[in-house]
PDB file of C-alpha atoms in Angstrom:
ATOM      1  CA  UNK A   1       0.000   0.000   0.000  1.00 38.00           C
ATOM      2  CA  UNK A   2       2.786   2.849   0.600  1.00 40.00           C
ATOM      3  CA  UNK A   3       4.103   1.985  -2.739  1.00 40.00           C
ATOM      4  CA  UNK A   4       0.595   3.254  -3.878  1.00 38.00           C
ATOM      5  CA  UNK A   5       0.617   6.164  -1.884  1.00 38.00           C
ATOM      6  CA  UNK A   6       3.699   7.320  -2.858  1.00 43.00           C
ATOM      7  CA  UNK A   7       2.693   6.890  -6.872  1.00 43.00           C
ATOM      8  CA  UNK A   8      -0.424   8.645  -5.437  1.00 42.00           C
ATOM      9  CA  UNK A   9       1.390  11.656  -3.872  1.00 41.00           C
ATOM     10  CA  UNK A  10       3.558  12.724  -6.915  1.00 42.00           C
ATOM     11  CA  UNK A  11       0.574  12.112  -9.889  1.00 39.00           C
ATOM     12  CA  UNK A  12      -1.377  14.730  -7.938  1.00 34.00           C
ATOM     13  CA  UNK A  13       1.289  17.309  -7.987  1.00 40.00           C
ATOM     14  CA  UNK A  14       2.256  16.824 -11.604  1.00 37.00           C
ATOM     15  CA  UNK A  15      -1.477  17.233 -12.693  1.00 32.00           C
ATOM     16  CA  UNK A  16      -1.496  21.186 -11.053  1.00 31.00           C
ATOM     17  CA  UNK A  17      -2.128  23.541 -13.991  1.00 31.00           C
ATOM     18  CA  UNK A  18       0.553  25.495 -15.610  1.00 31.00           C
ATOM     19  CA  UNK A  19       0.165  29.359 -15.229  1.00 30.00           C
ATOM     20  CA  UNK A  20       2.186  31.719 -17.294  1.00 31.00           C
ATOM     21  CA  UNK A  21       5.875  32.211 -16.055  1.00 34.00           C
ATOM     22  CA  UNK A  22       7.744  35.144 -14.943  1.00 34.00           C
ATOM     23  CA  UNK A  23      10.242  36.845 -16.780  1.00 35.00           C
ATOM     24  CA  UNK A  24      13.562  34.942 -16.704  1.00 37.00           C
ATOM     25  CA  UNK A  25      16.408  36.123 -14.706  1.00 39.00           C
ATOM     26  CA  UNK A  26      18.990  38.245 -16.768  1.00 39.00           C
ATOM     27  CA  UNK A  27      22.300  37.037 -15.590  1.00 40.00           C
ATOM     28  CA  UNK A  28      25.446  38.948 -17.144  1.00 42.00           C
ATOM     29  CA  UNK A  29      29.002  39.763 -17.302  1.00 47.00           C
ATOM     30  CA  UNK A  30      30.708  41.930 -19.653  1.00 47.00           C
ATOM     31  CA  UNK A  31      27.851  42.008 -22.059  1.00 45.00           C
ATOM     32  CA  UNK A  32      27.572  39.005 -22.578  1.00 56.00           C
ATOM     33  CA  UNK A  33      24.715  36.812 -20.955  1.00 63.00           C
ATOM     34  CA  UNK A  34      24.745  33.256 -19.216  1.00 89.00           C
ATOM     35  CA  UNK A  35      21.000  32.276 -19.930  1.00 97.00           C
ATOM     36  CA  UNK A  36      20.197  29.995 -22.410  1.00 98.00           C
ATOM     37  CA  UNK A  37      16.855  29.441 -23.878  1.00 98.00           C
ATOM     38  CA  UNK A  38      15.847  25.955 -25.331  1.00 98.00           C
ATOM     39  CA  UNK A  39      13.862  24.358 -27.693  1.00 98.00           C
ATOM     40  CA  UNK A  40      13.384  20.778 -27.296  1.00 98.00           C
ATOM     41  CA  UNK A  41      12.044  18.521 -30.642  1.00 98.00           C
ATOM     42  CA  UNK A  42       9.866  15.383 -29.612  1.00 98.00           C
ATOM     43  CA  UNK A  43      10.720  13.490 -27.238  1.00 98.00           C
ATOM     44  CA  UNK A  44      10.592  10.151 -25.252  1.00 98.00           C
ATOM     45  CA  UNK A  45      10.790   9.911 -21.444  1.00 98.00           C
ATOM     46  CA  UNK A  46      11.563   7.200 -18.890  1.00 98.00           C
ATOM     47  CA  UNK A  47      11.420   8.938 -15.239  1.00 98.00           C
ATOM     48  CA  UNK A  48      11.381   6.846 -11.798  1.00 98.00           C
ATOM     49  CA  UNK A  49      10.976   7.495  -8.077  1.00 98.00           C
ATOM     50  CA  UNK A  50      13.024   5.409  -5.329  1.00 98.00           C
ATOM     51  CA  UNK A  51      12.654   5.406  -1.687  1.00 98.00           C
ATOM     52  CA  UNK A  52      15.949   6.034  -0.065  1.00 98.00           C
ATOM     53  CA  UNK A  53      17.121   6.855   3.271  1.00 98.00           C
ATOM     54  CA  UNK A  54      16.790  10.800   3.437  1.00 98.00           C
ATOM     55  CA  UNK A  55      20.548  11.279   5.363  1.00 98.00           C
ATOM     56  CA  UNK A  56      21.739  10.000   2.001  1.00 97.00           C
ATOM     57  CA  UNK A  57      20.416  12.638  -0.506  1.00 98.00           C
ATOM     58  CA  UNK A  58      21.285  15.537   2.336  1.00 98.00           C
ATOM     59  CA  UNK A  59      24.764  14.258   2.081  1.00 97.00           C
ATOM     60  CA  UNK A  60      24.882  15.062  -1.339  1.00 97.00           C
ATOM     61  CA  UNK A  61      23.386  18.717  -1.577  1.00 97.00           C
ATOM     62  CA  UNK A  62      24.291  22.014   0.403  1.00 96.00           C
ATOM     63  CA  UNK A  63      23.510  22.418   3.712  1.00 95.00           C
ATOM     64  CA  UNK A  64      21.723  26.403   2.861  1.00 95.00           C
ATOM     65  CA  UNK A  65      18.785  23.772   0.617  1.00 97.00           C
ATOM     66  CA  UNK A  66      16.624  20.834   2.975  1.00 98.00           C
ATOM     67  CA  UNK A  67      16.033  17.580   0.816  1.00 98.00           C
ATOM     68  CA  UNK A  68      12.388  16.918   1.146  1.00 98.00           C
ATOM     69  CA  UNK A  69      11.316  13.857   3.200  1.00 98.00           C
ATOM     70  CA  UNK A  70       8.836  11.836   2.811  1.00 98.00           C
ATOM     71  CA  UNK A  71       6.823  13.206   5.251  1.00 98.00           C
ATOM     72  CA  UNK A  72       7.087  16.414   3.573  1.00 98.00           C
ATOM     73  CA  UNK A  73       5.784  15.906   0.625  1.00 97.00           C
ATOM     74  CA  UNK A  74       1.933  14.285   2.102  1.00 96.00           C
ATOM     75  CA  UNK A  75       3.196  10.514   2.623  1.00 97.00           C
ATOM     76  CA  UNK A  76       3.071  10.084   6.414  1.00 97.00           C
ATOM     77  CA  UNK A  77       3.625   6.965   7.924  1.00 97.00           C
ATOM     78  CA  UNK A  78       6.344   5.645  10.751  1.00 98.00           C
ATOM     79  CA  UNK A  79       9.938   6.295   9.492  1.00 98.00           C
ATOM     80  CA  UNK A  80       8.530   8.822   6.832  1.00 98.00           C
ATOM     81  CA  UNK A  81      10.699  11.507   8.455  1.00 98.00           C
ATOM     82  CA  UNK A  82      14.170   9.765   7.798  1.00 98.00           C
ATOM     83  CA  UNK A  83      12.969   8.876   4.311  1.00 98.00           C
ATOM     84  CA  UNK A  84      13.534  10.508   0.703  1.00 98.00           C
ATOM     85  CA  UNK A  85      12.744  10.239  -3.149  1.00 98.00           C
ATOM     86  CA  UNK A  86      15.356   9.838  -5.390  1.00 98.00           C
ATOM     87  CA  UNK A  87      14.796  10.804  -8.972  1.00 98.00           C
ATOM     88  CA  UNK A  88      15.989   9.377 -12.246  1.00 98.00           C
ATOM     89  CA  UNK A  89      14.923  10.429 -15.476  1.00 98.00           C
ATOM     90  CA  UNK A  90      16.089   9.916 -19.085  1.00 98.00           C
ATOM     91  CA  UNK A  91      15.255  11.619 -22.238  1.00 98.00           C
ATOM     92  CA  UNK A  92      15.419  10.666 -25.775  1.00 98.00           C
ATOM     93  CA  UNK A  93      14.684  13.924 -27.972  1.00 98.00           C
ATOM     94  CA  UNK A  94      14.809  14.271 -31.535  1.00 98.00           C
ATOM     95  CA  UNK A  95      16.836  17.688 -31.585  1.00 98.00           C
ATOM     96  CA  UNK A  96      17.906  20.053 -28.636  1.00 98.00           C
ATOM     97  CA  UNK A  97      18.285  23.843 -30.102  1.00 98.00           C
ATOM     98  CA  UNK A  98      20.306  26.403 -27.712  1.00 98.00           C
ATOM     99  CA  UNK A  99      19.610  29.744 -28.479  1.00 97.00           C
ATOM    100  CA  UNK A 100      22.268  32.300 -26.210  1.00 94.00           C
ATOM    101  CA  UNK A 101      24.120  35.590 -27.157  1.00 91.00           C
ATOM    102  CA  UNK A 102      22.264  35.700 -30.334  1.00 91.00           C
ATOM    103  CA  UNK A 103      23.219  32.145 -31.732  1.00 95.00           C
ATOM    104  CA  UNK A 104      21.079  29.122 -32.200  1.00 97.00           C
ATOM    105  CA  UNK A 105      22.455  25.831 -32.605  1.00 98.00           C
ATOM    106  CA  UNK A 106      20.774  22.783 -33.204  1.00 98.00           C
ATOM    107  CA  UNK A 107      21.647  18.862 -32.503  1.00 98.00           C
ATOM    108  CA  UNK A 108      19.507  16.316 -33.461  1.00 98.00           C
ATOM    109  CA  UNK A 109      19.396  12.824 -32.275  1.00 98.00           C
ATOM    110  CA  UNK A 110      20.100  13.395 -28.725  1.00 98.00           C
ATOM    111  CA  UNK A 111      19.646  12.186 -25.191  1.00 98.00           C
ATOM    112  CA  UNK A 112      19.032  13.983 -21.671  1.00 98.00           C
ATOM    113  CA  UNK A 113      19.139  12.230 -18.182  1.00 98.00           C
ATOM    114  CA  UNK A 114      19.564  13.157 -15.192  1.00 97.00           C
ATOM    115  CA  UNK A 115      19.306  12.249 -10.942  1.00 98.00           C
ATOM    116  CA  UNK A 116      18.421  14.504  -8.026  1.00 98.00           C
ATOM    117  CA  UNK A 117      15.560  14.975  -5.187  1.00 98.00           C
ATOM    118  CA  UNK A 118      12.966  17.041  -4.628  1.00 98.00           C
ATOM    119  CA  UNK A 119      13.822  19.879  -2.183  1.00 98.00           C
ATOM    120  CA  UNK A 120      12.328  22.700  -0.116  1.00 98.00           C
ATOM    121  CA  UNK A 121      12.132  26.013  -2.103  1.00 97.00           C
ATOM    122  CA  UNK A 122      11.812  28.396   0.529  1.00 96.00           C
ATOM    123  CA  UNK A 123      15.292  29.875   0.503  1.00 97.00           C
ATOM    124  CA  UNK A 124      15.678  29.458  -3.300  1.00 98.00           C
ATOM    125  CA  UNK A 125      15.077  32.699  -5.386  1.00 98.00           C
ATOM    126  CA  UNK A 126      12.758  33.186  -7.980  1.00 98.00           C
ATOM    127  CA  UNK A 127      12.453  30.953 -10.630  1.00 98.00           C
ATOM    128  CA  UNK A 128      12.329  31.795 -14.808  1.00 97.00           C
ATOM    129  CA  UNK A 129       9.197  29.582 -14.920  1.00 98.00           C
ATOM    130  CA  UNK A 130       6.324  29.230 -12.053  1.00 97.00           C
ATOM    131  CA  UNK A 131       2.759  28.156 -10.866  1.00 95.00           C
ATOM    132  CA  UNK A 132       3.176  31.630  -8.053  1.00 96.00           C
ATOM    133  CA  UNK A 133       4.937  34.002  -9.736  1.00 96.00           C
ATOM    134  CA  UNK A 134       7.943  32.651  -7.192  1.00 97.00           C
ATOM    135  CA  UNK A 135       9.382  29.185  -7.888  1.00 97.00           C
ATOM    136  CA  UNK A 136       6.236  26.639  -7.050  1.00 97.00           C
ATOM    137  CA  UNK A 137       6.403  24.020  -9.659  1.00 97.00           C
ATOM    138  CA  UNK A 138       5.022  20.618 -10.440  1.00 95.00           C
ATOM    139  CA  UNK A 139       8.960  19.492  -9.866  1.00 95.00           C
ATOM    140  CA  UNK A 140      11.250  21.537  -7.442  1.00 98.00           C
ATOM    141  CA  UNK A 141      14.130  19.162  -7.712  1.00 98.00           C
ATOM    142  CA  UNK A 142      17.979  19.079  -6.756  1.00 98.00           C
ATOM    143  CA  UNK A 143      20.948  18.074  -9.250  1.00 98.00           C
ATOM    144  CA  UNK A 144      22.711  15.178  -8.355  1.00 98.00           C
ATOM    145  CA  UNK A 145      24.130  14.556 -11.597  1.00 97.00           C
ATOM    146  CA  UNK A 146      23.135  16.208 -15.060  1.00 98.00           C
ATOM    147  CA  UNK A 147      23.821  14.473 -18.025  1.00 98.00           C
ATOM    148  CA  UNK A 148      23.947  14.693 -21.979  1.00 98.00           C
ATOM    149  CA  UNK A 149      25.242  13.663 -25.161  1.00 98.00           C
ATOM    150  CA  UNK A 150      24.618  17.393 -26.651  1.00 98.00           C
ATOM    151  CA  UNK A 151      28.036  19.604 -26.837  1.00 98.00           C
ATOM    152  CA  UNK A 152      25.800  22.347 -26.947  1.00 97.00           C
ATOM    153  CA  UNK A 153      23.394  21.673 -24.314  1.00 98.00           C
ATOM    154  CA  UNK A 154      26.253  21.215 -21.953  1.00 98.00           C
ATOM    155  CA  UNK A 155      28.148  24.209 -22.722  1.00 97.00           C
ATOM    156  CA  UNK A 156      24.500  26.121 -21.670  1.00 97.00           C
ATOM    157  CA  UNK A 157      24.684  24.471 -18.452  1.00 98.00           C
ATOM    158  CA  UNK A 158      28.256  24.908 -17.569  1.00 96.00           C
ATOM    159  CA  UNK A 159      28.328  28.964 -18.750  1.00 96.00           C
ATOM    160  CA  UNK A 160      25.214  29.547 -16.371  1.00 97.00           C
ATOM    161  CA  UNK A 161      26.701  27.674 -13.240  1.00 96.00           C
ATOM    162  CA  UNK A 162      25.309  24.357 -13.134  1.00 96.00           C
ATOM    163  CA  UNK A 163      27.218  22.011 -11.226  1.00 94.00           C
ATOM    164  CA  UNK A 164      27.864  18.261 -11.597  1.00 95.00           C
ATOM    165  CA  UNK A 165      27.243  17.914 -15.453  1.00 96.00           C
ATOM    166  CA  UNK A 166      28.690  15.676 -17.654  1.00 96.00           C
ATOM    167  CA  UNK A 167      29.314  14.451 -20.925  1.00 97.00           C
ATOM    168  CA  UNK A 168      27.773  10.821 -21.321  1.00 98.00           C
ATOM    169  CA  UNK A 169      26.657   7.890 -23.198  1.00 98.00           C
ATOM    170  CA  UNK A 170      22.987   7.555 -23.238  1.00 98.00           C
ATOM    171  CA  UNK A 171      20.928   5.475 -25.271  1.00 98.00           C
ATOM    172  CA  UNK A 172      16.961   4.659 -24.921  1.00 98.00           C
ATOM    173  CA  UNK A 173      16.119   1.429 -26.481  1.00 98.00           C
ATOM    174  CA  UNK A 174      12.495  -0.268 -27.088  1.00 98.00           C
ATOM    175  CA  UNK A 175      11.121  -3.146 -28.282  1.00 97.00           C
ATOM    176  CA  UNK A 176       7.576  -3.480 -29.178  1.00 97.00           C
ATOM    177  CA  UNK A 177       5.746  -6.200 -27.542  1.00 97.00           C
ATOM    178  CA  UNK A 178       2.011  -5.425 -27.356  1.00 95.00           C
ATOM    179  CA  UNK A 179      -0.389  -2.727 -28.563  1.00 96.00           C
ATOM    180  CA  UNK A 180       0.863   0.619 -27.087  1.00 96.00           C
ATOM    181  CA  UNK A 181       3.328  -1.642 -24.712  1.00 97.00           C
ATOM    182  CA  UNK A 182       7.044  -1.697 -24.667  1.00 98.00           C
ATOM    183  CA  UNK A 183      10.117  -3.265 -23.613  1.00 98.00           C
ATOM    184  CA  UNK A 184      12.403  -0.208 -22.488  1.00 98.00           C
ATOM    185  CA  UNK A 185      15.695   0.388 -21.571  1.00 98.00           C
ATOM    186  CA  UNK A 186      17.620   3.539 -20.973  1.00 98.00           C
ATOM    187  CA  UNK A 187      21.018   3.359 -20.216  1.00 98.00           C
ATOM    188  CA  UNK A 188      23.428   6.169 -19.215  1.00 98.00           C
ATOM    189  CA  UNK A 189      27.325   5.984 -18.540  1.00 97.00           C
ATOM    190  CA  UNK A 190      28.602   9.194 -17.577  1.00 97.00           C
ATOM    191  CA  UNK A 191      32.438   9.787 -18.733  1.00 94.00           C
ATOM    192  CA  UNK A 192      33.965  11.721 -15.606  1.00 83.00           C
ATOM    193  CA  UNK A 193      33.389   8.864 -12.445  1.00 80.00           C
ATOM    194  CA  UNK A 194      33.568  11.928  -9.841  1.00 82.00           C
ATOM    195  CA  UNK A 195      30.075  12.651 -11.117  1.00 85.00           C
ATOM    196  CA  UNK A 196      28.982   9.734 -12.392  1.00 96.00           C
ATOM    197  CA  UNK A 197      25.336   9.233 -11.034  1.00 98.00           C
ATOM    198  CA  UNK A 198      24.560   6.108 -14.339  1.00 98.00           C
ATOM    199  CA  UNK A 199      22.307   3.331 -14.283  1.00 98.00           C
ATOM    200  CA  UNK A 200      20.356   1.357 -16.429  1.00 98.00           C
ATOM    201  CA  UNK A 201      16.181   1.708 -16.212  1.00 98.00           C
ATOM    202  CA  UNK A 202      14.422  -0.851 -17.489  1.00 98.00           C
ATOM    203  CA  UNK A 203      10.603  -2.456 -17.676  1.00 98.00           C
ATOM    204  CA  UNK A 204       8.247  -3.287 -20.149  1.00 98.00           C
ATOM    205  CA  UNK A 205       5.874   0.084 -20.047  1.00 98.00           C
ATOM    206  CA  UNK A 206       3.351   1.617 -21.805  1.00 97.00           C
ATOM    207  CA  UNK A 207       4.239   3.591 -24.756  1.00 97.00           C
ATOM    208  CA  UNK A 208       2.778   6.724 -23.886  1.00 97.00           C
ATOM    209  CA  UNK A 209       2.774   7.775 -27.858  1.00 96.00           C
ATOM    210  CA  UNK A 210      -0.560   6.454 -27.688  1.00 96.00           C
ATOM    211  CA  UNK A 211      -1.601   9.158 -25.430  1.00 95.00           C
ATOM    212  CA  UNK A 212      -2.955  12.890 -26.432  1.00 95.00           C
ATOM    213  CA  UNK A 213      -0.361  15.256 -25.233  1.00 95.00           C
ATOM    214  CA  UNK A 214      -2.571  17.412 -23.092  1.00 94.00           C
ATOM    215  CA  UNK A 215      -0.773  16.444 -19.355  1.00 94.00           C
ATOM    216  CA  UNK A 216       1.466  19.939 -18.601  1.00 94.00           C
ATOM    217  CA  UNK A 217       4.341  20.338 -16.287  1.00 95.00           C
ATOM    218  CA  UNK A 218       6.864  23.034 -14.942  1.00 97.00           C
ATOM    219  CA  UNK A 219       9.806  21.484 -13.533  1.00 97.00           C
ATOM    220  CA  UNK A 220      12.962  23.502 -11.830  1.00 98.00           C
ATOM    221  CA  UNK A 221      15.982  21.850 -11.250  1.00 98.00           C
ATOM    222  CA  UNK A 222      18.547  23.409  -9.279  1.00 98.00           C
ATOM    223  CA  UNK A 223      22.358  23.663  -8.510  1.00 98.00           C
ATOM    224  CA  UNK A 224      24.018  25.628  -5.702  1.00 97.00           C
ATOM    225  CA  UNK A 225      27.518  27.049  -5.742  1.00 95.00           C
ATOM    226  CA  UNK A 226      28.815  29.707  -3.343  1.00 93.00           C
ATOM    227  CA  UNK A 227      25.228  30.896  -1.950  1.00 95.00           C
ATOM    228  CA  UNK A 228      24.230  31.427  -5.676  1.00 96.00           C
ATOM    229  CA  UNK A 229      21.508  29.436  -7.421  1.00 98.00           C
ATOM    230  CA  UNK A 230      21.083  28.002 -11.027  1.00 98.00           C
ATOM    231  CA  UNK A 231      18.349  26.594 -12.357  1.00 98.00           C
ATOM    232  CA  UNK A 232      17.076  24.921 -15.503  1.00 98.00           C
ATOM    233  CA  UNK A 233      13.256  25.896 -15.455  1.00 98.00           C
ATOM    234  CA  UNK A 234      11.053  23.758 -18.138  1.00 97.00           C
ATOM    235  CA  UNK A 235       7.599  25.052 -18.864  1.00 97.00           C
ATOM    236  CA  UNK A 236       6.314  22.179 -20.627  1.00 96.00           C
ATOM    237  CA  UNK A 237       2.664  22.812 -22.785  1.00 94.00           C
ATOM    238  CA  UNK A 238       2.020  19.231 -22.811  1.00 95.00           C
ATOM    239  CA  UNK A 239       2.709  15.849 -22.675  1.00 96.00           C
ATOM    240  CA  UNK A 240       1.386  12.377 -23.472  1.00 97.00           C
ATOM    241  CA  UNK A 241       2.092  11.295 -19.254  1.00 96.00           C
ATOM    242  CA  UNK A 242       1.493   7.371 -18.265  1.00 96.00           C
ATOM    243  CA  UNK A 243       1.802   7.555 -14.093  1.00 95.00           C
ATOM    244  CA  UNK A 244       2.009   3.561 -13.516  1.00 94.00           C
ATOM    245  CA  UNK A 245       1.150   1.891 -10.414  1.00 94.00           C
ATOM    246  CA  UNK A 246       5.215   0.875  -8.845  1.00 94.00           C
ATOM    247  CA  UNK A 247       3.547  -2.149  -7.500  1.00 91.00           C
ATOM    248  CA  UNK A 248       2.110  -3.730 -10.703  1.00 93.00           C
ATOM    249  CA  UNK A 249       4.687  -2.070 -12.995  1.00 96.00           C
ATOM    250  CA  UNK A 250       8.216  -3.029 -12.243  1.00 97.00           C
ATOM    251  CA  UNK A 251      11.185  -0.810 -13.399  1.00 98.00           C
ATOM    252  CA  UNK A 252      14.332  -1.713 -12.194  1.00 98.00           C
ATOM    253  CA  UNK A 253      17.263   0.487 -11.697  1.00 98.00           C
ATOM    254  CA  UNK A 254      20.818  -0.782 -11.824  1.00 98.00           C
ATOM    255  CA  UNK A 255      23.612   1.977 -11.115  1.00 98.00           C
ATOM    256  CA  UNK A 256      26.485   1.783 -13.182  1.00 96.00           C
ATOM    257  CA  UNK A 257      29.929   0.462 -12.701  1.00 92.00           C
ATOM    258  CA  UNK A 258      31.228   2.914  -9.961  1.00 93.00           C
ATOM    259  CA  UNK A 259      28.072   4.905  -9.503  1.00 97.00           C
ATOM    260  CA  UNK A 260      27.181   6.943  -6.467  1.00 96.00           C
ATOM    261  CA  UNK A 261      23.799   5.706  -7.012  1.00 97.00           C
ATOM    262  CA  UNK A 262      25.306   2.306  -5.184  1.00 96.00           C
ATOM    263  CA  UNK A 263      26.104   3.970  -2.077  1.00 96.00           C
ATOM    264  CA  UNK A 264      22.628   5.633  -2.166  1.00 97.00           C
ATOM    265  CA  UNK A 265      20.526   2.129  -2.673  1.00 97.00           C
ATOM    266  CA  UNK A 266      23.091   0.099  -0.802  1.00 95.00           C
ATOM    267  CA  UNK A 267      22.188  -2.700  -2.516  1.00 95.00           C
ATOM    268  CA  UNK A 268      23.407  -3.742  -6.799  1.00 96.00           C
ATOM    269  CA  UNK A 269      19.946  -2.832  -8.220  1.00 97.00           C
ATOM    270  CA  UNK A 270      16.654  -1.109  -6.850  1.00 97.00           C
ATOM    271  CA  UNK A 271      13.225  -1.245  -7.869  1.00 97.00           C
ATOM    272  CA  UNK A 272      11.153   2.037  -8.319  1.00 98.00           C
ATOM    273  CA  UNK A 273       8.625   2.156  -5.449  1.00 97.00           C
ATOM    274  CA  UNK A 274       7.562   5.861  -5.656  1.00 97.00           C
ATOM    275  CA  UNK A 275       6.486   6.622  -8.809  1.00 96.00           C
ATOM    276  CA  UNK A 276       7.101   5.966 -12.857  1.00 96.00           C
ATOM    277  CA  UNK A 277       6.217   8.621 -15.374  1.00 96.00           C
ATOM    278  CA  UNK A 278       6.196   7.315 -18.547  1.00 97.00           C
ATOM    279  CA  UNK A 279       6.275  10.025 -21.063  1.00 97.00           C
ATOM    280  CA  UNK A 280       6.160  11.605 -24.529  1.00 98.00           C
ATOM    281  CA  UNK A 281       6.698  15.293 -25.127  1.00 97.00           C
ATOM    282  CA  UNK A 282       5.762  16.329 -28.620  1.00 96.00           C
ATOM    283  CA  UNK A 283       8.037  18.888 -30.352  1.00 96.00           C
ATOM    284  CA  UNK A 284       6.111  22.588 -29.857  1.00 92.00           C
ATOM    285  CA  UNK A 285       7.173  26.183 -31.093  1.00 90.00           C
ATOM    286  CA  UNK A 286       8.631  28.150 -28.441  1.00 91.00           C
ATOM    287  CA  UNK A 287      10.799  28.345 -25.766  1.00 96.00           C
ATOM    288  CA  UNK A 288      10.540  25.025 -23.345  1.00 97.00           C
ATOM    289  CA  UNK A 289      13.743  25.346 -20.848  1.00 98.00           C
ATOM    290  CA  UNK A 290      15.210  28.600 -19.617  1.00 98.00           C
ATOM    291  CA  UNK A 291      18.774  27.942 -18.191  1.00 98.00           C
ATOM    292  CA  UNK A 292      20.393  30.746 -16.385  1.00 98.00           C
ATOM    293  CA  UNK A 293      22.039  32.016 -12.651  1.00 96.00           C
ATOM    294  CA  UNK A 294      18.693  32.812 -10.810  1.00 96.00           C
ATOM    295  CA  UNK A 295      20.311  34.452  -7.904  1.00 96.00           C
ATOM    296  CA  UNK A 296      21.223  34.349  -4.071  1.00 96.00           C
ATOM    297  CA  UNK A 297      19.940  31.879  -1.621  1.00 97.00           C
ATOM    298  CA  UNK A 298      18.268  33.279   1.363  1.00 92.00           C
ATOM    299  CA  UNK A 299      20.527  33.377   4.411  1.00 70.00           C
ATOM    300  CA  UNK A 300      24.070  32.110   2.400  1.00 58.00           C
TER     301      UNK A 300
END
């Protein structure tokens, strides 16, 4: 039953509507500007929730932010309080365009993941994309590791502060075997191993294709470097979004040779038992990620 709870927990939140967004935060030196704006093509999504002890994901973040426990985010039960949510989530995308200093680049064929838990917002500062006009969001989450295959895509995170990214293989493979039901694996191998977050996801799914795109989502994901905040802020129209039920749909995740993701299971593989999101974001005109240096935390 708790598995259902917390599946429960995080579809509610990720149903909230989507209000228009602030302006983005201007963040500049010399002229030239550190935000990025991005335009993602169609794309394919794997994302999973684990249960993990909370100490572990604290560990990992700075003291100024509070890693959310369970307790925190509406699941209540005993032990809820020492407990956390670990987040994995892998994108396959058609193209990624970067549009900064007056240049727009394009890759196509390219592949997103990345790890991190949901954490308290209160001391963060305003956010390029909200549900409040602050930084409430369907996803407040921190980086644990950020990863991509796009040269360009990195560069846009690096130049506007975001910490722990890397360069890595990722690959999202399915196999058909059912109407609207796949056979999916995404696999990601990070290439520095002080960052190196990788696992392999895997389960046979639904192939949320077959959905209408009409689910939307903001979703903030923050790093913290000195007392200053970045943030990659998605404002997402809409989505094709299968939530499945952890305890009927099993999606294993396997960290990768010399992964911190070992130390955070403590076991060799770990089975999602918060939530999946099984997802397909069509490709829409606009701006869908801001990335830029959203300011000061409160009290650092």
């Amino acid at each position: 039953m708790r598995r259902i709870r917390f599946a429960g927990v995080l579809i509610v939140a990720l149903l909230l509507a989507v209000v228009a967004p602030v302006a983005p935060a201007d963040a500049t030196k010399k002229g030239r500007t550190f935000t990025s704006e991005v335009d993602f093509g169609t794309c394919v999504e794997l994302s999973t929730g684990t249960v993990v002890a909370l100490s572990e994901l604290q560990a990992r973040i700075p003291d100024t932010v509070s890693a959310l426990s369970l307790t925190e985010q509406g699941t209540v039960f005993p032990g809820s309080d020492d407990l956390g949510i670990l987040i994995t989530r892998t994108l396959d995308c058609e193209s990624i365009t970067v549009t900064r200093n007056g240049r727009t680049r394009t890759q196509h064929d390219r592949h997103i993941a990345h790890v991190g838990t949901p954490v308290d917002t209160s001391v963060l500062p305003a956010s390029p994309f909200s549900n409040d006009g602050v930084n409430g969001a369907d996803f407040n989450n921190y980086i644990l590791g950020y990863y991509s295959d796009s040269s360009t895509y990195l560069r846009a995170m690096r130049s506007a502060g975001i910490s722990n990214v890397s360069r890595a293989h990722i690959d999202m493979v399915d196999q058909t075997v059912g109407d609207c039901l796949v056979d999916r694996t995404a696999t990601v191998r990070p290439y520095r191993g002080r960052d190196n977050y990788g696992f392999t996801a895997s389960g046979v799914v639904p192939d949320a294709s077959c959905e209408d795109p009409v689910v939307p989502f903001i979703a903030n994901w923050w790093s913290v470097n000195d007392g200053a905040a970045s943030i990659l802020s998605n404002n997402i129209p809409g989505q094709g979004a299968i939530f499945i039920d952890p305890s009927e749909t099993v999606i294993t995740i396997e960290p990768g040779r010399r992964s911190n993701l070992g130390d955070i299971f403590g076991a060799a593989t770990a089975t999602a038992d918060a939530f999946g999101v099984i997802g397909f974001i069509p490709d829409t005109a606009g701006t869908d990620m801001v990335i830029t240096q959203a300011g000061a935390v409160t009290g650092s």
